[in-house]
Coordinates of C-alpha atoms and ligand atoms in Angstrom, one line a residue:
X15 CA 65.8 -8.8 -10.5
X16 CA 69.1 -8.7 -12.4
X17 CA 70.8 -12.0 -12.8
X18 CA 74.0 -12.8 -14.6
X19 CA 75.0 -15.7 -16.8
X20 CA 78.6 -16.8 -16.8
X21 CA 79.5 -16.4 -20.4
X22 CA 78.6 -14.4 -23.6
X23 CA 75.4 -13.1 -24.9
X24 CA 74.0 -13.5 -28.4
X25 CA 71.9 -10.4 -28.4
X26 CA 70.2 -7.9 -26.2
X27 CA 66.9 -6.0 -26.4
X28 CA 67.2 -2.8 -24.5
X29 CA 65.0 0.1 -23.6
X30 CA 61.5 -1.4 -23.5
X31 CA 59.5 -1.5 -20.3
X32 CA 59.3 -5.2 -19.3
X33 CA 56.2 -6.9 -18.0
X34 CA 57.9 -10.1 -16.8
X35 CA 54.7 -11.7 -15.2
X36 CA 57.3 -13.4 -13.0
X37 CA 56.8 -11.8 -9.6
X38 CA 54.0 -11.8 -7.1
X39 CA 50.5 -12.5 -8.5
X40 CA 49.5 -9.0 -7.7
X41 CA 51.5 -7.2 -10.4
X42 CA 52.9 -7.3 -13.9
X43 CA 56.5 -7.6 -12.7
X44 CA 57.4 -4.3 -14.3
X45 CA 61.0 -3.4 -15.1
X46 CA 61.0 0.2 -16.5
X47 CA 63.6 0.9 -19.2
X48 CA 64.6 -2.7 -19.0
X49 CA 66.6 -5.1 -21.0
X50 CA 66.6 -8.8 -21.9
X51 CA 69.8 -10.6 -22.9
X52 CA 69.6 -13.9 -24.7
X53 CA 72.0 -16.8 -25.2
X54 CA 71.4 -20.1 -27.0
X55 CA 67.7 -19.4 -27.4
X56 CA 67.2 -18.7 -23.7
X57 CA 66.9 -15.7 -21.5
X58 CA 70.4 -15.2 -20.0
X59 CA 69.9 -12.0 -18.1
X60 CA 67.2 -9.4 -17.2
X61 CA 67.8 -6.0 -15.8
X62 CA 67.9 -2.3 -16.6
X63 CA 68.8 -1.0 -20.1
X64 CA 71.6 1.1 -18.7
X65 CA 73.3 -1.9 -17.1
X66 CA 72.7 -4.0 -20.1
X67 CA 74.3 -1.6 -22.5
X68 CA 77.6 -1.6 -20.6
X69 CA 77.6 -5.3 -20.1
X70 CA 76.8 -5.8 -23.8
X71 CA 79.7 -3.6 -24.8
X72 CA 82.1 -5.7 -22.6
X73 CA 80.8 -8.8 -24.2
X74 CA 80.6 -7.4 -27.8
X75 CA 76.9 -8.4 -27.9
X76 CA 74.6 -6.6 -30.4
X77 CA 72.0 -4.4 -28.8
X78 CA 68.6 -3.9 -30.3
X79 CA 67.2 -0.6 -29.1
X80 CA 63.4 -0.9 -28.5
X81 CA 62.7 2.2 -26.4
X82 CA 59.1 3.3 -26.0
X83 CA 57.8 -0.3 -26.4
X84 CA 56.5 -2.8 -23.9
X85 CA 58.0 -6.3 -23.9
X86 CA 56.1 -9.3 -22.5
X87 CA 56.5 -13.1 -22.6
X88 CA 55.3 -14.5 -25.9
X89 CA 51.6 -15.2 -25.7
X90 CA 50.4 -18.8 -25.3
X91 CA 47.1 -20.0 -26.8
X92 CA 46.5 -23.1 -24.7
X93 CA 43.2 -24.3 -26.2
X94 CA 42.6 -24.5 -30.0
X95 CA 41.1 -26.7 -32.6
X96 CA 43.1 -25.2 -35.4
X97 CA 43.2 -28.3 -37.7
X98 CA 39.8 -28.8 -39.3
X99 CA 38.1 -28.3 -42.7
X100 CA 34.8 -26.6 -43.6
X101 CA 32.9 -23.8 -42.1
X102 CA 29.8 -23.8 -39.9
X103 CA 28.4 -20.5 -41.0
X104 CA 25.1 -22.2 -41.9
X105 CA 24.7 -23.2 -38.2
X106 CA 25.6 -19.7 -37.1
X107 CA 22.7 -18.6 -39.2
X108 CA 20.4 -21.4 -37.9
X109 CA 21.2 -20.4 -34.3
X110 CA 20.2 -16.8 -35.0
X111 CA 17.0 -18.2 -36.5
X112 CA 16.2 -19.8 -33.2
X113 CA 17.9 -23.3 -33.1
X114 CA 20.1 -24.1 -30.2
X115 CA 23.7 -25.5 -30.3
X116 CA 22.3 -28.7 -28.6
X117 CA 19.4 -29.1 -31.1
X118 CA 21.8 -28.8 -34.0
X119 CA 24.2 -31.3 -32.5
X120 CA 21.5 -33.8 -31.7
X121 CA 20.2 -33.5 -35.3
X122 CA 23.6 -34.6 -36.6
X123 CA 25.1 -31.2 -37.3
X124 CA 27.6 -29.5 -35.1
X125 CA 30.9 -31.4 -34.5
X126 CA 29.8 -34.2 -36.8
X127 CA 29.4 -31.8 -39.7
X128 CA 33.0 -30.7 -39.3
X129 CA 34.0 -34.4 -39.0
X130 CA 32.5 -35.0 -42.4
X131 CA 34.3 -32.1 -44.0
X132 CA 37.6 -32.9 -42.2
X133 CA 37.6 -36.6 -43.2
X134 CA 37.1 -35.5 -46.9
X135 CA 40.0 -33.0 -46.8
X136 CA 43.5 -33.8 -47.9
X137 CA 46.3 -33.4 -45.4
X138 CA 47.8 -30.5 -47.4
X139 CA 44.6 -28.6 -47.3
X140 CA 44.2 -29.2 -43.6
X141 CA 47.7 -28.0 -43.0
X142 CA 47.2 -24.9 -45.2
X143 CA 44.0 -23.9 -43.3
X144 CA 45.6 -24.4 -39.9
X145 CA 48.7 -22.5 -40.9
X146 CA 46.7 -19.5 -42.0
X147 CA 44.9 -19.4 -38.7
X148 CA 48.1 -20.0 -36.8
X149 CA 49.8 -17.0 -38.6
X150 CA 47.0 -14.7 -37.6
X151 CA 47.4 -15.8 -33.9
X152 CA 51.2 -15.4 -34.2
X153 CA 50.9 -11.9 -35.7
X154 CA 49.4 -10.9 -32.3
X155 CA 52.4 -12.2 -30.3
X156 CA 51.6 -15.9 -29.9
X157 CA 54.7 -18.0 -29.8
X158 CA 53.2 -21.3 -28.4
X159 CA 49.9 -22.9 -29.1
X160 CA 48.0 -26.0 -28.3
X161 CA 46.2 -27.9 -31.1
X162 CA 43.5 -30.6 -30.5
X163 CA 42.5 -33.4 -32.8
X164 CA 38.8 -34.5 -32.5
X165 CA 37.4 -33.8 -35.9
X166 CA 38.5 -37.1 -37.3
X167 CA 37.0 -39.6 -34.9
X168 CA 38.4 -42.5 -36.8
X169 CA 42.0 -43.5 -36.1
X170 CA 43.4 -42.7 -39.5
X171 CA 41.9 -39.2 -39.6
X172 CA 42.8 -38.5 -36.0
X173 CA 46.4 -39.5 -36.9
X174 CA 46.4 -37.1 -39.9
X175 CA 45.1 -34.2 -37.8
X176 CA 47.8 -34.8 -35.2
X177 CA 50.5 -35.1 -37.9
X178 CA 49.2 -31.9 -39.5
X179 CA 49.4 -30.2 -36.1
X180 CA 53.0 -31.3 -35.6
X181 CA 53.8 -30.1 -39.2
X182 CA 52.5 -26.6 -38.3
X183 CA 55.9 -26.0 -36.7
X184 CA 57.5 -26.3 -40.1
X185 CA 55.2 -23.7 -41.6
X186 CA 54.7 -21.1 -39.0
X187 CA 57.2 -19.7 -36.4
X188 CA 55.4 -21.2 -33.4
X189 CA 55.8 -24.1 -30.9
X190 CA 52.9 -26.6 -31.0
X191 CA 51.6 -28.9 -28.3
X192 CA 49.2 -31.5 -29.5
X193 CA 46.2 -33.0 -27.8
X194 CA 44.3 -36.2 -28.7
X195 CA 40.7 -35.2 -28.3
X196 CA 39.5 -38.7 -28.8
X197 CA 36.2 -38.2 -27.0
X198 CA 34.8 -35.2 -28.8
X199 CA 31.6 -36.6 -30.3
X200 CA 30.3 -40.1 -31.1
X201 CA 30.8 -40.5 -34.8
X202 CA 27.7 -41.3 -36.9
X203 CA 28.9 -44.8 -37.9
X204 CA 29.4 -45.7 -34.2
X205 CA 26.0 -44.5 -33.2
X206 CA 25.0 -47.9 -32.0
X207 CA 28.4 -48.9 -30.6
X208 CA 29.1 -46.2 -28.0
X209 CA 30.9 -48.5 -25.6
X210 CA 33.0 -50.1 -28.3
X211 CA 34.0 -46.6 -29.6
X212 CA 35.0 -45.4 -26.1
X213 CA 37.0 -48.7 -25.5
X214 CA 38.9 -48.2 -28.8
X215 CA 39.7 -44.6 -28.1
X216 CA 41.0 -45.4 -24.7
X217 CA 42.8 -48.5 -25.8
X218 CA 44.3 -49.1 -29.2
X219 CA 43.9 -45.6 -30.6
X220 CA 45.5 -43.9 -27.6
X221 CA 48.3 -46.4 -27.5
X222 CA 49.1 -46.2 -31.2
X223 CA 49.1 -42.4 -31.4
X224 CA 51.2 -42.2 -28.2
X225 CA 53.7 -44.7 -29.6
X226 CA 54.0 -42.6 -32.7
X227 CA 55.0 -39.6 -30.6
X228 CA 52.0 -37.6 -31.8
X229 CA 50.4 -36.6 -28.5
X230 CA 51.4 -34.4 -25.6
X231 CA 48.1 -34.8 -23.8
X232 CA 44.5 -36.1 -24.1
X233 CA 41.1 -34.4 -23.8
X234 CA 37.5 -35.3 -23.6
X235 CA 34.3 -33.2 -24.1
X236 CA 32.4 -34.1 -20.9
X237 CA 28.9 -32.9 -21.6
X238 CA 25.4 -34.2 -21.9
X239 CA 25.6 -34.0 -25.7
X240 CA 29.0 -35.7 -25.8
X241 CA 30.6 -38.0 -23.1
X242 CA 29.8 -38.8 -19.5
X243 CA 32.0 -38.2 -16.5
X244 CA 32.7 -42.0 -16.3
X245 CA 33.8 -42.1 -20.0
X246 CA 36.0 -39.1 -19.4
X247 CA 37.5 -40.8 -16.4
X248 CA 38.2 -43.8 -18.5
X249 CA 40.3 -41.9 -21.0
X250 CA 42.1 -40.0 -18.3
X251 CA 42.9 -43.2 -16.5
X252 CA 44.2 -44.8 -19.7
X253 CA 46.4 -41.7 -20.4
X254 CA 47.7 -41.6 -16.9
X255 CA 48.8 -45.3 -17.2
X256 CA 50.9 -44.1 -20.2
X257 CA 52.2 -41.1 -18.4
X258 CA 50.2 -38.7 -20.6
X259 CA 48.6 -35.6 -19.0
X260 CA 45.1 -34.4 -19.7
X261 CA 42.8 -31.5 -20.4
X262 CA 39.0 -31.7 -20.0
X263 CA 36.3 -29.8 -21.8
X264 CA 34.4 -29.3 -18.5
X265 CA 31.1 -27.5 -17.7
X266 CA 30.6 -25.7 -20.9
X267 CA 26.8 -26.2 -21.1
X268 CA 26.1 -28.1 -17.8
X269 CA 27.8 -29.5 -14.7
X270 CA 28.4 -33.2 -15.0
X271 CA 31.2 -33.1 -12.4
X272 CA 33.9 -32.9 -15.0
X273 CA 36.0 -30.5 -13.0
X274 CA 36.1 -33.1 -10.2
X275 CA 37.1 -35.8 -12.7
X276 CA 39.9 -33.5 -14.1
X277 CA 41.1 -32.9 -10.6
X278 CA 41.0 -36.5 -9.6
X279 CA 43.4 -37.4 -12.4
X280 CA 45.6 -34.4 -11.8
X281 CA 44.7 -32.9 -15.2
X282 CA 46.7 -29.9 -16.4
X283 CA 43.5 -28.0 -17.1
X284 CA 39.7 -28.0 -17.0
X285 CA 38.4 -25.8 -19.7
X286 CA 35.2 -23.6 -20.2
X287 CA 33.7 -24.0 -16.7
X288 CA 30.6 -21.9 -17.1
X289 CA 29.1 -24.6 -14.9
X290 CA 31.2 -25.7 -12.0
X291 CA 30.3 -26.3 -8.4
X292 CA 32.1 -25.1 -5.3
X293 CA 33.4 -28.7 -4.7
X294 CA 34.7 -28.8 -8.3
X295 CA 36.6 -25.5 -7.8
X296 CA 38.0 -26.7 -4.5
X297 CA 39.1 -30.0 -6.1
X298 CA 40.8 -28.1 -8.9
X299 CA 42.6 -25.9 -6.5
X300 CA 43.9 -28.9 -4.5
X301 CA 45.1 -30.7 -7.6
X302 CA 46.7 -27.6 -9.2
X303 CA 44.4 -27.9 -12.3
X304 CA 44.3 -24.7 -14.3
X305 CA 40.9 -23.2 -15.3
X306 CA 41.1 -22.3 -18.9
X307 CA 38.4 -19.7 -19.7
X308 CA 37.1 -19.5 -23.3
X309 CA 35.1 -16.3 -23.6
X310 CA 34.9 -16.3 -27.4
X311 CA 32.9 -19.6 -27.3
X312 CA 30.6 -18.1 -24.6
X313 CA 30.1 -15.1 -26.7
X314 CA 29.5 -17.0 -30.0
X315 CA 26.9 -19.2 -28.3
X316 CA 25.4 -16.1 -26.7
X317 CA 25.5 -17.7 -23.3
X318 CA 24.4 -15.6 -20.4
X319 CA 25.8 -17.2 -17.3
X320 CA 29.5 -16.6 -17.2
X321 CA 32.0 -18.9 -15.3
X322 CA 31.9 -18.2 -11.6
X323 CA 35.2 -16.3 -11.6
X324 CA 34.8 -15.0 -8.0
X325 CA 34.4 -18.7 -6.8
X326 CA 37.4 -19.8 -8.8
X327 CA 39.5 -16.9 -7.4
X328 CA 38.4 -17.6 -3.9
X329 CA 39.3 -21.3 -4.2
X330 CA 42.7 -20.3 -5.5
X331 CA 42.4 -21.9 -9.0
X332 CA 44.9 -20.4 -11.5
X333 CA 43.0 -18.8 -14.4
X334 CA 44.1 -19.0 -18.1
X335 CA 42.5 -17.6 -21.2
X336 CA 42.5 -19.1 -24.7
X337 CA 40.7 -18.7 -28.0
X338 CA 39.1 -22.2 -28.4
X339 CA 39.5 -21.4 -32.1
X340 CA 37.1 -23.9 -33.8
X341 CA 34.5 -23.6 -36.6
X342 CA 31.5 -24.3 -34.5
X343 CA 31.5 -22.3 -31.3
X344 CA 34.5 -20.0 -31.6
X345 CA 35.6 -18.9 -35.1
X346 CA 38.2 -16.7 -33.4
X347 CA 41.8 -16.2 -34.5
X348 CA 42.6 -13.4 -32.0
X349 CA 44.0 -14.2 -28.6
X350 CA 43.9 -10.4 -27.8
X351 CA 40.1 -10.5 -28.5
X352 CA 39.8 -13.4 -26.1
X353 CA 41.7 -11.3 -23.5
X354 CA 39.3 -8.4 -24.0
X355 CA 36.3 -10.7 -23.7
X356 CA 37.7 -12.3 -20.6
X357 CA 37.7 -8.8 -19.0
X358 CA 34.5 -7.4 -20.4
X359 CA 32.4 -10.6 -20.2
X360 CA 33.9 -12.5 -17.4
X361 CA 35.2 -9.7 -15.2
X362 CA 38.9 -10.7 -15.2
X363 CA 41.3 -7.9 -14.5
X364 CA 43.7 -7.1 -17.3
X365 CA 46.5 -8.5 -15.1
X366 CA 44.6 -11.7 -14.6
X367 CA 43.8 -11.9 -18.4
X368 CA 47.4 -11.3 -19.4
X369 CA 48.7 -13.8 -16.8
X370 CA 46.2 -16.2 -18.3
X371 CA 47.7 -16.0 -21.7
X372 CA 51.3 -16.2 -20.5
X373 CA 52.2 -17.7 -17.1
X374 CA 49.1 -19.7 -16.4
X375 CA 48.7 -20.8 -20.0
X376 CA 52.2 -22.2 -19.9
X377 CA 51.2 -24.1 -16.7
X378 CA 48.0 -25.4 -18.5
X379 CA 50.3 -27.0 -21.0
X380 CA 52.8 -28.4 -18.5
X381 CA 55.4 -25.8 -19.7
X382 CA 55.7 -23.6 -16.6
X383 CA 59.3 -24.5 -16.1
X384 CA 60.2 -23.5 -19.6
X385 CA 58.2 -20.4 -20.7
X386 CA 55.3 -18.1 -19.8
X387 CA 57.3 -15.5 -17.9
X388 CA 60.5 -13.4 -18.5
X389 CA 63.0 -15.0 -16.3
X390 CA 66.6 -16.1 -16.8
X391 CA 66.8 -19.7 -18.0
X392 CA 63.4 -19.6 -19.7
X393 CA 63.0 -19.8 -23.5
X394 CA 63.6 -16.5 -25.1
X395 CA 60.1 -16.1 -26.5
X396 CA 58.7 -12.6 -26.2
X397 CA 56.6 -10.0 -27.9
X398 CA 57.0 -6.3 -28.4
X399 CA 54.1 -4.0 -28.2
X400 CA 53.4 -0.4 -29.0
X401 CA 51.1 0.3 -26.0
X402 CA 51.0 2.8 -23.2
X403 CA 50.7 0.2 -20.5
X404 CA 50.1 -3.6 -20.3
X405 CA 46.4 -3.3 -19.8
X406 CA 46.1 -2.0 -23.3
X407 CA 46.6 -5.6 -24.6
X408 CA 43.1 -6.2 -23.2
X409 CA 41.6 -2.9 -24.2
X410 CA 41.4 -2.8 -28.0
X411 CA 38.9 -4.5 -30.2
X412 CA 40.5 -5.5 -33.4
X413 CA 43.6 -3.4 -32.7
X414 CA 46.9 -5.2 -33.0
X415 CA 49.6 -3.4 -31.2
X416 CA 52.2 -6.2 -31.7
X417 CA 55.3 -4.7 -33.5
X418 CA 57.7 -7.6 -33.1
X419 CA 58.1 -11.2 -32.0
X420 CA 61.2 -13.0 -30.8
X421 CA 61.2 -16.8 -30.6
X422 CA 63.9 -18.9 -29.1
X423 CA 66.1 -15.7 -29.2
X424 CA 65.5 -15.1 -33.0
X425 CA 63.4 -12.2 -34.2
X426 CA 60.6 -13.3 -36.5
X427 CA 60.4 -11.4 -39.8
X428 CA 57.1 -9.6 -40.3
X429 CA 56.7 -11.5 -43.6
X430 CA 56.6 -14.8 -41.8
X431 CA 53.9 -13.5 -39.6
X432 CA 51.4 -12.2 -42.1
X433 CA 48.6 -14.6 -43.0
Ligands
DI6_512 N1 33.6 -27.5 -27.0 C1 33.8 -26.5 -27.9 O1 33.5 -25.3 -27.7 C2 34.3 -27.0 -29.1 N2 34.5 -28.4 -28.8 C3 34.1 -28.6 -27.6 O2 34.1 -29.7 -27.1 C4 33.3 -26.9 -30.2 C5 33.3 -27.9 -31.2 C6 32.4 -27.7 -32.3 O3 31.2 -27.3 -32.1 O4 32.8 -27.9 -33.4
FE513 FE1 37.3 -26.6 -27.3

């Protein structure tokens, strides 16, 4: 496990038990009484605390003693809709009075109501709301998060949402990956121009947002209340032609073959997957597409048929877990709660859930080479936890055992974390 860099260290964290998540899939990759040395924002060395202390003395590197804690890779929330305005509490109440998510959406509520509120909001307000949500996530050890657009649905507003998502990095100590969710809902004013809307999203909108450097990936909501498999394929094809990877909202409410489309285009991830066939799972395994499970949306919509986790496991699909933080179906700002629900509602083991918010979440964002595990050469993003064992990160409900976060080798001050 120990590995040396050729030159000096900037700093060492010593004495914590490490869960590197870097070894075989069957364990946490534990190093008891371990240490992590960083240099230039990257992990330079991993080994035991005893060895680290003597090497640090030779190199005059400062040592932070963190005995009694656990140290994991920084958590990664790989599916969020953080930038939006307005709340959907009225719909929450409507659903509990008997209306379904689909009925509300078809009546012009749902995503469209958030679009109305978001278009009316100023960029500063959008950024302020997103930053507050991001800080809550980061206080629980999140160091990287993905943010989707999709509540603008006109080019100018989609651009503002993506700009706000990029600006989040200047407000909150977190790395942001942006996703253009161009096909989220058909906006009201395009109700009679579906094909024209899809053509614009897949053509000029995509090209102009990509040229502005605002997007790391695209996404489509492939669902009977949203967009078809063919429309989804069109966006993924256009993105592929520009060298842009994809995610797909697949099989949340029904199986339209979205997992197969995601796999066909080599998408980084297919997300939700309450409804996915054996063929869909096999296609995802073959293309290396990650299944991003979103238990807080499942919980909020009070769904009763969970994703077929045994099928996904058998097929060998990597599993990730994310919050899906959004005002409609997952008003959730706790990735630890998502981990808990991935275990209690979907039957993931705590190891699978934690791998799903680190190693596999990094892969779902195309960042596996750079982060998601504790390994020499990777970004020095990690979280410190006051827990007895790693499974405790999935155990609590509303507990936050995170006592420190390090990003790019720099400790984050607690004041920067509090919302
Ligand atoms: N699926 C979701 O869970 C969110 N978007 C999506 O495509 C919900 C969006 C919303 O209801 O506002
Ligand atoms: Fe979503």
